[in-house]
Coordinates of C-alpha atoms in Angstrom, one line a residue:
Chain A
M1 CA 24.9 31.3 -11.7
G2 CA 24.1 27.6 -11.7
M3 CA 20.4 26.3 -11.0
N4 CA 19.4 23.4 -8.9
M5 CA 16.8 20.7 -10.0
T6 CA 13.6 22.7 -9.2
E7 CA 14.7 25.9 -10.5
K8 CA 15.6 24.0 -13.8
I9 CA 12.3 22.5 -14.3
L10 CA 10.4 25.8 -13.4
A11 CA 12.6 27.9 -16.0
Q12 CA 12.2 25.3 -18.7
H13 CA 8.3 25.2 -18.4
A14 CA 8.2 29.1 -17.9
G15 CA 10.2 29.4 -21.2
L16 CA 13.1 31.3 -19.6
E17 CA 16.7 30.8 -19.6
S18 CA 17.0 30.9 -16.0
V19 CA 15.1 31.8 -12.6
V20 CA 16.0 32.8 -9.2
P21 CA 14.1 32.3 -5.8
G22 CA 11.4 34.8 -5.4
Q23 CA 10.6 35.2 -9.0
L24 CA 7.0 35.1 -10.1
I25 CA 6.5 32.7 -13.1
T26 CA 3.9 31.2 -15.0
C27 CA 4.6 27.7 -16.1
K28 CA 3.0 25.3 -18.6
L29 CA 2.1 22.0 -17.1
D30 CA 2.5 18.5 -18.1
M31 CA 0.0 16.9 -16.0
V32 CA -2.8 18.2 -13.6
L33 CA -4.4 15.9 -11.0
A34 CA -7.4 15.9 -8.9
N35 CA -9.4 13.3 -6.7
D36 CA -13.1 12.9 -5.7
V37 CA -12.9 15.5 -3.0
T38 CA -11.0 18.2 -4.9
A39 CA -12.2 17.6 -8.3
P40 CA -15.8 18.6 -8.0
P41 CA -15.2 22.1 -6.6
A42 CA -12.5 22.4 -9.5
I43 CA -15.0 21.5 -12.0
K44 CA -17.4 24.1 -10.7
E45 CA -14.6 26.8 -11.1
F46 CA -13.7 25.3 -14.6
D47 CA -17.1 25.8 -15.9
K48 CA -16.9 29.4 -14.8
I49 CA -14.3 30.0 -17.2
G50 CA -16.2 28.7 -20.3
R51 CA -13.3 27.2 -22.1
P52 CA -12.7 23.2 -23.2
V53 CA -10.1 21.3 -21.4
F54 CA -6.7 22.1 -22.4
D55 CA -5.6 18.7 -23.2
N56 CA -7.4 15.6 -22.0
T57 CA -4.3 13.4 -22.2
K58 CA -2.7 15.8 -19.4
I59 CA -5.5 15.5 -16.8
A60 CA -5.7 12.6 -14.3
L61 CA -8.8 12.3 -12.1
V62 CA -8.5 9.6 -9.5
P63 CA -11.5 9.0 -7.1
D64 CA -9.5 7.6 -4.3
H65 CA -10.6 9.3 -1.0
F66 CA -14.2 8.3 -0.1
T67 CA -14.3 5.3 -2.6
P68 CA -15.8 2.7 -2.7
N69 CA -18.3 5.5 -2.1
K70 CA -18.6 5.8 1.9
D71 CA -21.9 7.5 1.7
I72 CA -24.5 9.0 -0.6
K73 CA -22.9 12.6 -0.7
A74 CA -19.7 10.9 -1.6
A75 CA -21.3 8.8 -4.3
G76 CA -22.5 12.2 -5.8
L77 CA -19.1 13.7 -5.7
A78 CA -17.8 10.3 -7.5
K79 CA -20.5 10.7 -10.2
T80 CA -19.6 14.4 -10.7
V81 CA -16.0 13.3 -11.6
R82 CA -17.2 10.2 -13.6
D83 CA -19.6 12.4 -15.6
F84 CA -16.9 15.1 -16.4
A85 CA -14.3 12.4 -17.1
K86 CA -16.6 10.8 -19.7
E87 CA -17.7 14.2 -21.4
N88 CA -14.2 15.3 -21.7
K89 CA -12.9 12.1 -22.7
I90 CA -10.1 12.2 -20.0
K91 CA -7.6 9.6 -20.5
N92 CA -6.3 9.1 -17.0
Y93 CA -9.7 8.4 -15.0
F94 CA -9.9 5.4 -12.9
E95 CA -13.1 3.6 -11.6
V96 CA -13.3 1.4 -8.6
G97 CA -11.8 -1.6 -9.3
R98 CA -9.2 0.0 -11.3
V99 CA -8.3 2.9 -9.2
G100 CA -5.8 3.0 -6.7
I101 CA -4.4 5.9 -4.5
E102 CA -3.5 8.8 -6.9
H103 CA 0.2 9.1 -5.7
V104 CA 0.5 5.4 -6.0
I105 CA -0.6 4.8 -9.3
L106 CA 0.6 7.8 -11.2
P107 CA 4.3 6.8 -10.6
E108 CA 3.4 3.0 -10.9
K109 CA 1.5 3.5 -14.4
G110 CA 4.3 5.8 -15.7
I111 CA 1.8 8.9 -15.9
V112 CA 4.2 10.9 -14.2
A113 CA 7.8 11.3 -15.5
P114 CA 11.2 13.0 -14.8
G115 CA 11.6 16.6 -15.8
M116 CA 7.7 17.0 -15.9
C117 CA 5.9 20.0 -14.3
I118 CA 2.8 18.9 -12.2
I119 CA 0.2 20.2 -10.1
G120 CA -2.4 18.4 -8.1
A121 CA -5.1 19.2 -6.0
D122 CA -4.0 17.1 -3.1
S123 CA -1.3 18.2 -0.9
H124 CA 0.7 15.1 -1.4
T125 CA 1.3 15.6 -5.1
C126 CA 5.0 16.6 -4.1
T127 CA 5.4 12.6 -4.2
Y128 CA 6.2 12.7 -7.8
G129 CA 9.8 14.6 -6.9
A130 CA 10.9 10.8 -6.2
V131 CA 11.1 10.5 -10.0
N132 CA 12.7 13.9 -10.7
A133 CA 9.7 15.7 -11.5
F134 CA 8.6 19.3 -10.1
S135 CA 5.2 18.5 -8.4
T136 CA 3.4 20.4 -5.9
G137 CA -0.2 20.7 -4.2
V138 CA -2.7 23.2 -5.0
G139 CA -6.3 23.9 -4.3
S140 CA -9.3 23.3 -6.5
T141 CA -9.6 27.0 -8.1
D142 CA -5.9 26.4 -9.3
L143 CA -6.8 23.1 -10.6
G144 CA -10.0 24.1 -12.3
V145 CA -8.0 27.0 -14.0
A146 CA -5.3 24.7 -15.0
M147 CA -7.8 22.3 -16.6
A148 CA -8.7 25.1 -18.8
T149 CA -5.4 26.9 -19.3
G150 CA -2.7 24.2 -18.9
E151 CA -0.9 26.7 -16.9
A152 CA -0.4 27.8 -13.1
W153 CA 1.6 30.7 -11.6
F154 CA 4.5 30.0 -9.2
K155 CA 6.8 31.7 -6.9
V156 CA 10.3 30.1 -7.4
P157 CA 11.1 28.7 -4.1
K158 CA 14.3 28.8 -2.0
T159 CA 15.8 25.3 -1.8
I160 CA 17.1 23.5 1.1
K161 CA 19.6 20.7 0.1
V162 CA 19.3 17.4 2.0
E163 CA 22.6 15.9 1.8
L164 CA 22.3 12.1 2.8
I165 CA 25.5 10.2 3.5
G166 CA 26.3 6.8 5.2
K167 CA 24.8 3.3 4.6
K168 CA 21.1 2.7 5.5
P169 CA 20.8 -0.1 8.1
K170 CA 18.4 -3.0 8.0
N171 CA 14.9 -2.3 9.1
I172 CA 15.2 1.5 8.4
C173 CA 12.9 2.6 5.6
G174 CA 12.2 6.1 4.0
K175 CA 9.6 6.9 6.5
D176 CA 12.3 6.8 9.4
V177 CA 14.5 9.3 7.1
I178 CA 11.7 11.5 6.3
L179 CA 10.3 11.5 10.1
T180 CA 13.9 12.3 11.3
L181 CA 14.2 15.0 9.0
I182 CA 10.9 16.5 9.9
G183 CA 11.8 16.1 13.6
K184 CA 14.9 18.2 13.1
I185 CA 13.6 20.9 11.0
G186 CA 10.1 21.3 12.2
V187 CA 6.5 21.3 10.2
D188 CA 7.4 24.6 8.9
G189 CA 11.1 24.0 8.4
A190 CA 10.7 24.2 4.7
L191 CA 7.8 26.7 4.7
Y192 CA 7.3 27.8 1.0
K193 CA 10.7 26.0 0.1
S194 CA 11.9 23.2 -2.2
L195 CA 13.6 20.2 -0.4
E196 CA 16.4 18.7 -2.8
F197 CA 17.8 15.5 -1.7
A198 CA 21.4 14.8 -3.0
G199 CA 24.5 13.0 -1.6
E200 CA 26.0 9.4 -1.9
G201 CA 23.2 8.3 0.4
V202 CA 20.6 8.7 -2.3
A203 CA 21.8 5.6 -3.8
E204 CA 20.9 3.7 -0.6
L205 CA 17.2 4.4 -1.1
T206 CA 14.7 2.3 -3.1
M207 CA 12.2 4.1 -5.4
T208 CA 9.7 3.2 -2.7
D209 CA 12.0 4.8 0.1
R210 CA 12.1 8.0 -2.3
L211 CA 8.4 7.9 -2.9
T212 CA 7.8 8.0 1.0
I213 CA 10.3 10.7 1.5
A214 CA 9.2 13.2 -1.3
N215 CA 5.5 12.4 -0.2
M216 CA 6.0 14.0 3.2
A217 CA 7.8 17.0 1.9
I218 CA 4.7 18.9 2.7
E219 CA 4.6 17.8 6.3
A220 CA 7.6 20.0 6.6
G221 CA 5.8 22.8 4.9
G222 CA 7.7 22.1 1.5
K223 CA 6.6 23.1 -1.9
N224 CA 8.0 20.1 -3.3
G225 CA 10.8 17.6 -2.6
I226 CA 12.9 16.4 -5.6
F227 CA 15.6 13.5 -6.1
P228 CA 18.2 13.2 -8.8
Y229 CA 17.7 11.0 -11.6
D230 CA 20.0 8.1 -11.0
K231 CA 20.1 4.5 -12.0
V232 CA 17.4 3.6 -9.5
A233 CA 15.3 6.1 -11.1
E234 CA 16.0 5.0 -14.5
E235 CA 15.4 1.4 -13.6
Y236 CA 11.9 2.3 -12.1
V237 CA 10.6 4.5 -15.3
K238 CA 12.0 2.1 -17.8
G239 CA 8.9 0.3 -19.3
R240 CA 6.5 2.5 -17.4
V241 CA 7.0 5.7 -19.0
D242 CA 6.2 6.2 -22.7
Y243 CA 6.6 9.9 -23.0
D244 CA 9.9 11.5 -24.2
F245 CA 11.3 13.1 -20.9
T246 CA 14.2 15.2 -20.1
P247 CA 15.6 14.6 -16.5
V248 CA 17.3 17.4 -14.8
E249 CA 20.4 17.6 -12.7
A250 CA 21.5 20.5 -10.1
D251 CA 24.5 22.4 -11.7
P252 CA 27.6 22.1 -9.6
D253 CA 27.4 25.9 -8.7
A254 CA 23.6 25.7 -7.9
Q255 CA 22.4 27.8 -4.9
Y256 CA 20.8 26.5 -1.9
E257 CA 19.5 28.5 1.2
K258 CA 21.1 25.8 3.4
V259 CA 22.3 22.2 3.6
I260 CA 21.1 19.8 6.2
T261 CA 23.0 16.5 6.5
I262 CA 21.5 13.1 7.4
N263 CA 23.7 10.3 8.2
L264 CA 21.6 7.2 7.2
S265 CA 23.9 4.8 9.4
E266 CA 22.9 6.5 12.4
L267 CA 19.1 6.4 11.9
T268 CA 17.1 4.2 14.1
P269 CA 13.4 3.3 13.8
V270 CA 11.2 6.3 14.9
V271 CA 7.6 7.4 15.6
A272 CA 5.8 10.8 15.5
F273 CA 3.6 11.4 18.4
P274 CA 0.3 13.0 18.2
H275 CA -0.6 15.7 17.0
L276 CA 2.3 16.9 14.7
P277 CA 4.6 14.9 12.3
E278 CA 7.6 16.8 13.8
N279 CA 7.1 15.1 17.4
T280 CA 9.7 12.5 16.3
H281 CA 11.0 10.0 18.9
P282 CA 13.3 6.9 18.5
V283 CA 11.2 3.8 19.3
S284 CA 13.9 2.7 21.9
E285 CA 13.0 5.4 23.9
I286 CA 9.3 6.0 24.3
G287 CA 8.4 3.2 26.8
E288 CA 5.2 1.4 26.9
I289 CA 2.4 2.8 24.7
K290 CA -0.5 0.4 24.1
I291 CA -2.6 0.7 20.8
D292 CA -5.9 -0.1 19.8
Q293 CA -5.4 0.1 15.8
V294 CA -2.6 -0.2 13.0
I295 CA -2.9 1.1 9.7
I296 CA -0.6 0.1 7.0
G297 CA -1.0 1.5 3.6
S298 CA -1.7 5.2 2.3
C299 CA 0.2 7.3 -0.4
T300 CA 3.0 7.3 2.0
N301 CA 3.4 3.6 2.5
G302 CA 1.1 1.8 0.3
R303 CA 3.2 0.2 -2.1
F304 CA 4.6 -3.3 -2.7
E305 CA 7.8 -3.0 -0.8
D306 CA 5.8 -1.6 2.3
L307 CA 3.8 -4.7 2.3
E308 CA 6.7 -6.9 1.8
Q309 CA 8.3 -5.2 5.0
A310 CA 5.1 -5.9 6.9
A311 CA 4.8 -9.3 5.8
E312 CA 8.5 -10.0 6.8
V313 CA 7.3 -9.1 10.4
F314 CA 3.9 -11.0 10.4
K315 CA 4.9 -14.2 9.0
G316 CA 4.1 -16.9 11.6
H317 CA 2.8 -14.3 14.0
K318 CA -0.6 -13.1 15.1
V319 CA -2.3 -9.6 15.7
H320 CA -2.7 -8.7 19.2
P321 CA -6.0 -9.7 20.6
D322 CA -6.4 -6.0 21.6
V323 CA -5.5 -4.7 18.1
R324 CA -7.3 -4.2 15.1
C325 CA -4.9 -4.0 12.0
I326 CA -6.1 -2.9 8.6
I327 CA -3.6 -3.3 5.4
I328 CA -4.5 -1.3 2.5
P329 CA -2.7 -1.9 -0.7
G330 CA -2.2 1.3 -2.6
S331 CA -3.3 -0.1 -6.0
Q332 CA -4.8 -3.1 -7.7
K333 CA -1.4 -3.9 -8.9
V334 CA 0.2 -3.6 -5.5
Y335 CA -2.6 -5.7 -4.3
M336 CA -2.4 -8.5 -7.0
D337 CA 1.5 -8.7 -6.6
A338 CA 1.1 -9.0 -2.5
I339 CA -1.4 -12.0 -3.4
H340 CA 1.1 -13.7 -5.7
A341 CA 3.8 -13.1 -3.3
G342 CA 1.9 -15.0 -0.7
Y343 CA 1.8 -11.8 1.6
V344 CA -2.1 -11.4 1.6
D345 CA -2.1 -15.2 3.0
I346 CA 0.2 -14.1 5.8
F347 CA -1.8 -11.0 6.5
V348 CA -5.1 -12.8 6.7
E349 CA -3.7 -15.9 8.9
A350 CA -2.2 -13.1 11.1
G351 CA -5.8 -11.6 11.7
C352 CA -5.4 -8.4 9.7
A353 CA -8.2 -7.0 7.7
V354 CA -6.9 -6.4 3.9
S355 CA -8.9 -3.5 2.2
T356 CA -9.4 -2.6 -1.5
P357 CA -7.1 0.3 -2.4
T358 CA -8.5 3.9 -0.6
C359 CA -7.1 6.8 1.1
G360 CA -9.9 5.7 3.8
P361 CA -8.8 6.0 7.4
C362 CA -5.7 8.2 6.8
L363 CA -8.0 11.2 6.5
G364 CA -10.5 9.9 8.8
A365 CA -12.8 9.2 5.8
H366 CA -13.8 5.6 6.4
M367 CA -12.4 2.2 6.9
G368 CA -11.1 2.4 10.4
I369 CA -12.4 5.5 12.2
M370 CA -11.5 5.8 15.8
T371 CA -13.4 6.8 18.8
A372 CA -12.4 8.8 21.8
G373 CA -9.5 7.6 23.8
E374 CA -8.3 5.2 21.0
K375 CA -4.7 5.3 19.6
A376 CA -3.2 4.0 16.3
V377 CA 0.0 3.4 14.7
S378 CA -0.2 4.3 11.2
T379 CA 1.9 4.2 8.2
T380 CA 0.0 7.6 6.9
N381 CA 1.4 11.0 6.7
R382 CA -0.3 13.1 9.3
N383 CA -1.3 12.8 13.1
F384 CA -3.1 16.0 13.4
R385 CA -6.0 16.4 15.9
G386 CA -9.0 14.1 15.0
R387 CA -7.3 13.1 11.7
M388 CA -8.3 9.4 12.1
G389 CA -11.7 10.1 13.8
H390 CA -12.6 11.4 17.0
V391 CA -10.9 14.4 18.3
D392 CA -9.6 12.6 21.2
S393 CA -8.2 9.7 19.4
E394 CA -4.3 9.8 18.6
V395 CA -2.4 9.0 15.8
Y396 CA 1.5 7.6 15.8
L397 CA 3.1 7.8 12.5
A398 CA 5.7 5.2 11.8
G399 CA 7.0 3.0 9.0
P400 CA 5.7 -0.6 8.0
Y401 CA 8.2 -2.4 10.1
V402 CA 7.2 -0.5 13.3
A403 CA 3.5 -0.8 12.3
A404 CA 3.5 -4.5 11.9
A405 CA 5.8 -5.2 15.2
S406 CA 3.2 -2.8 17.1
A407 CA 0.5 -4.8 15.7
I408 CA 1.8 -8.1 16.9
L409 CA 2.7 -6.7 20.4
G410 CA -0.2 -4.3 20.9
R411 CA 2.2 -1.6 21.9
I412 CA 4.6 0.4 19.8
A413 CA 7.6 -1.7 19.0
V414 CA 10.3 -2.5 16.7
P415 CA 10.3 -6.0 14.6
E416 CA 13.5 -7.1 16.9
E417 CA 10.9 -7.3 19.9
V418 CA 8.9 -9.8 18.2
E419 CA 9.8 -13.1 19.8
Chain B
M1 CA -12.0 48.4 1.9
T2 CA -11.6 48.2 5.5
H3 CA -13.1 45.6 8.0
E4 CA -13.6 46.1 11.6
G5 CA -14.3 43.0 13.5
K6 CA -13.6 41.1 16.9
V7 CA -10.7 38.7 17.0
W8 CA -10.9 34.9 17.0
R9 CA -7.3 34.0 18.1
Y10 CA -5.9 30.6 17.6
G11 CA -2.3 29.3 17.9
D12 CA 0.4 28.0 15.8
N13 CA 0.2 25.3 13.1
I14 CA -3.6 25.4 12.7
D15 CA -4.2 22.6 10.2
T16 CA -6.8 22.3 7.6
D17 CA -8.1 19.2 9.4
V18 CA -9.0 21.3 12.3
I19 CA -10.5 24.2 10.2
I20 CA -12.8 21.7 8.4
P21 CA -12.5 17.9 9.2
A22 CA -12.5 15.5 6.4
R23 CA -15.8 13.9 7.6
Y24 CA -17.6 16.9 6.2
L25 CA -15.7 16.9 2.8
N26 CA -18.5 15.0 1.3
S27 CA -20.0 18.4 0.6
F28 CA -18.6 21.6 -0.9
D29 CA -21.4 23.8 -0.1
P30 CA -19.9 27.0 1.6
K31 CA -22.8 27.1 4.1
D32 CA -22.4 23.4 4.9
L33 CA -18.7 23.9 5.4
A34 CA -19.1 27.0 7.5
A35 CA -21.3 25.2 10.0
H36 CA -18.4 22.9 10.8
C37 CA -15.7 25.4 10.6
M38 CA -13.0 25.1 13.6
E39 CA -15.1 22.2 15.0
D40 CA -12.2 20.0 16.0
S41 CA -10.2 22.9 17.6
D42 CA -9.3 22.5 21.1
E43 CA -9.3 26.5 21.6
H44 CA -12.3 28.2 22.5
Q45 CA -14.6 25.0 23.0
D46 CA -16.8 26.9 25.6
A47 CA -18.1 29.2 23.0
P48 CA -17.3 27.4 19.5
F49 CA -16.4 29.4 16.4
A50 CA -19.2 28.2 14.0
T51 CA -22.0 28.8 16.4
N52 CA -20.8 32.1 17.8
V53 CA -18.9 33.9 15.0
V54 CA -20.5 37.1 13.9
E55 CA -20.2 38.3 10.2
G56 CA -17.0 40.6 10.2
D57 CA -15.1 38.8 12.8
I58 CA -11.6 38.5 12.0
M59 CA -9.5 35.2 12.3
V60 CA -5.9 35.5 13.5
G61 CA -3.4 32.5 13.9
G62 CA 0.2 32.0 14.9
K63 CA 2.7 30.6 12.5
N64 CA 2.1 28.1 9.7
F65 CA -1.5 28.8 9.7
G66 CA -3.6 26.4 7.3
C67 CA -0.8 23.6 7.1
G68 CA -1.8 20.1 5.9
S69 CA -4.2 19.1 3.3
S70 CA -4.8 21.3 0.2
R71 CA -8.5 21.1 0.7
E72 CA -10.0 24.5 -0.4
H73 CA -12.8 23.9 1.6
A74 CA -10.8 25.3 4.6
P75 CA -10.7 29.0 3.3
V76 CA -14.0 28.6 2.0
A77 CA -15.5 27.4 5.2
I78 CA -13.8 30.4 7.0
K79 CA -15.1 32.8 4.3
A80 CA -18.5 31.6 4.4
A81 CA -18.5 31.8 8.0
G82 CA -18.5 35.7 7.5
V83 CA -14.6 36.4 8.1
P84 CA -13.6 38.9 5.5
V85 CA -9.7 38.5 6.5
V86 CA -7.4 36.3 8.2
I87 CA -4.2 37.5 9.8
A88 CA -1.3 35.1 10.9
A89 CA 2.5 35.1 11.5
D90 CA 2.8 33.3 8.4
F91 CA 0.7 30.7 6.3
A92 CA 1.2 27.4 5.0
R93 CA 1.8 27.6 1.2
I94 CA -1.1 26.0 -0.3
F95 CA -3.7 27.4 1.9
Y96 CA -2.1 31.0 1.1
R97 CA -2.6 30.2 -2.6
N98 CA -6.2 29.1 -2.1
G99 CA -7.0 32.1 -0.1
I100 CA -5.9 34.6 -2.8
N101 CA -7.4 32.3 -5.5
I102 CA -11.0 32.4 -3.8
G103 CA -10.7 36.0 -2.8
L104 CA -10.0 35.7 1.0
P105 CA -7.5 38.4 2.0
L106 CA -4.7 36.7 4.2
L107 CA -2.2 39.0 5.8
E108 CA 1.1 37.9 7.3
I109 CA 2.7 40.1 10.1
G110 CA 5.3 37.7 11.6
E111 CA 6.1 38.4 15.4
D112 CA 3.6 41.1 15.7
V113 CA 0.8 38.5 15.7
K114 CA 1.6 38.2 19.5
K115 CA 0.3 41.5 20.0
I116 CA -3.1 40.5 19.2
S117 CA -5.4 38.7 21.6
H118 CA -8.8 36.9 21.4
G119 CA -11.6 39.4 21.5
D120 CA -9.5 42.4 20.4
K121 CA -11.2 44.8 18.0
L122 CA -9.3 45.3 14.8
K123 CA -9.7 47.7 11.9
V124 CA -7.9 46.1 8.8
D125 CA -7.4 47.3 5.3
P126 CA -6.1 44.3 3.2
S127 CA -5.2 46.5 0.1
T128 CA -2.6 48.5 2.2
G129 CA -1.9 46.0 4.7
V130 CA -2.6 48.2 7.7
I131 CA -3.8 46.7 10.7
E132 CA -5.0 48.7 13.7
N133 CA -5.6 47.1 17.1
L134 CA -8.6 49.2 18.1
T135 CA -8.2 47.6 21.7
T136 CA -4.6 48.4 22.3
G137 CA -4.1 51.2 20.0
E138 CA -1.2 49.7 18.1
T139 CA -0.8 49.4 14.2
F140 CA 0.8 46.8 12.3
H141 CA 1.8 46.6 8.9
A142 CA 1.6 43.4 6.6
Q143 CA 3.9 42.6 3.6
P144 CA 1.9 43.7 0.4
L145 CA 1.1 41.0 -2.2
P146 CA 3.9 40.5 -4.7
G147 CA 3.4 41.4 -8.5
F148 CA 0.6 39.8 -10.2
V149 CA -0.5 38.2 -6.9
Q150 CA -1.8 41.5 -6.2
E151 CA -3.7 41.6 -9.4
I152 CA -5.6 38.4 -8.5
A153 CA -6.4 39.5 -5.1
K154 CA -7.8 42.9 -6.6
A155 CA -10.1 40.9 -9.1
G156 CA -11.4 39.2 -6.2
G157 CA -10.0 35.7 -7.0
L158 CA -8.3 33.7 -9.7
I159 CA -11.4 32.9 -11.8
N160 CA -12.3 36.5 -12.1
Y161 CA -8.6 37.4 -12.9
I162 CA -8.5 34.6 -15.7
K163 CA -11.8 35.9 -17.1
E164 CA -10.7 39.6 -17.2
K165 CA -7.5 38.7 -18.9
K166 CA -9.2 36.8 -21.6

């Protein structure tokens, strides 16, 4: 019986010829990741085991959530991670000034590669499926154990195939694809399952689109999201990844629990209403929703192409007087590239605040917290109650085009409405 | 070991931001986390969970309980609040792993969860998955944990399991 991409990577890393959904396996890990929130408890659990780190080149510690340190307790967490990284000579540790958002910098720096088996103590670790890796989020105990053993247990998931067809229209981005999918299947539509993206439409998606889509597989409850290794992926990893890697492709007779088809040519810009990412609505049908804040950034939409889309819309326009717009490049490289491309000039001239890389407001940590009654359009990934501050504030999720247009008009809008 | 306790009933899609808001993640001391557990929930606002929970109370949610962030702080907060077992229609994947790994039993009972109300008294045996609703007299059966996951639970969590294996 044929295997799909996720099954192939899991089988390979479990040392098995093949695996089937439901099977419990133990896999060797190629990379394990934690951040400033999840690493300190992981280190505490790791210390209880009493073994050295399994491989200091296969651990990535990325202090991105509360950095630059938002308060004294957060500074303590960052120090715990820093001391551990130094003591154990962790190769992939990144200090403020060099750090970016974990799921932006790991692909960008070629730390994650096709065919790898990766866990991270962050739910959006599923992002790396964009480069044809199996990659999933875990908690701190799993991570602590993995730092000691280099292994994790998995239940082989059932897989939903998402068949992408048609041409992607202008002003449609990866965020519209994934929010449309989550709107269709719900926040538990892929619970415990893998989402495998396939079909001719994959070629229509840039790597940035794919990273955004795989990133939000978890918002449908998914264990992972994975894309095939094609020309776009090959082009992206070339010059970044210096490991030997083995991409995987699905067998022609691979098994899927079901197939969902999305016709890219039929997509329109969408926004997900509070308080669930499944509350997807076409922007054209929502009427007037006034907003107080716009966030452009995060592990979902903090890459160069995302800022490029925002800059296209902002060029020659000002942020609405009633709106605070905060732009957060996902990495130092994204920041620098945006400076060189002239985008930071466009943002600052428009009246946006441009921040150093951080997860910041996405999880209501710092850098843009809302009070009661405020509404934000955000390119982040979650609009749960209280996610960006006060329990009575509201987050509307959208892609960078809609976020930028909304910042200019002071209400949720598409770029075509600007002028 | 069986647990008897009063039910704190919550709805569908209870996310980990509600269980423990990110503003409290600058600590991972279980007591600190328990003090803010369920603080952002819009349910039971008249008698909030953190200040009214009694050791032994049982948390019961709907579908997709624990969705969202991978923060292990969420099951840690629930456990530290004195809750010995969580029951739901089903759990989000990472929360489920985390629960098993930290030694907080989680039982999935699907649609039967609708037959448990806020304030009901339950008698629960996590090892057999048998749940008795002492208030209504009904009995439910949760799926047993598969294979070596059962062993992890029996050991009281992943760290003990790994140490025993060594």
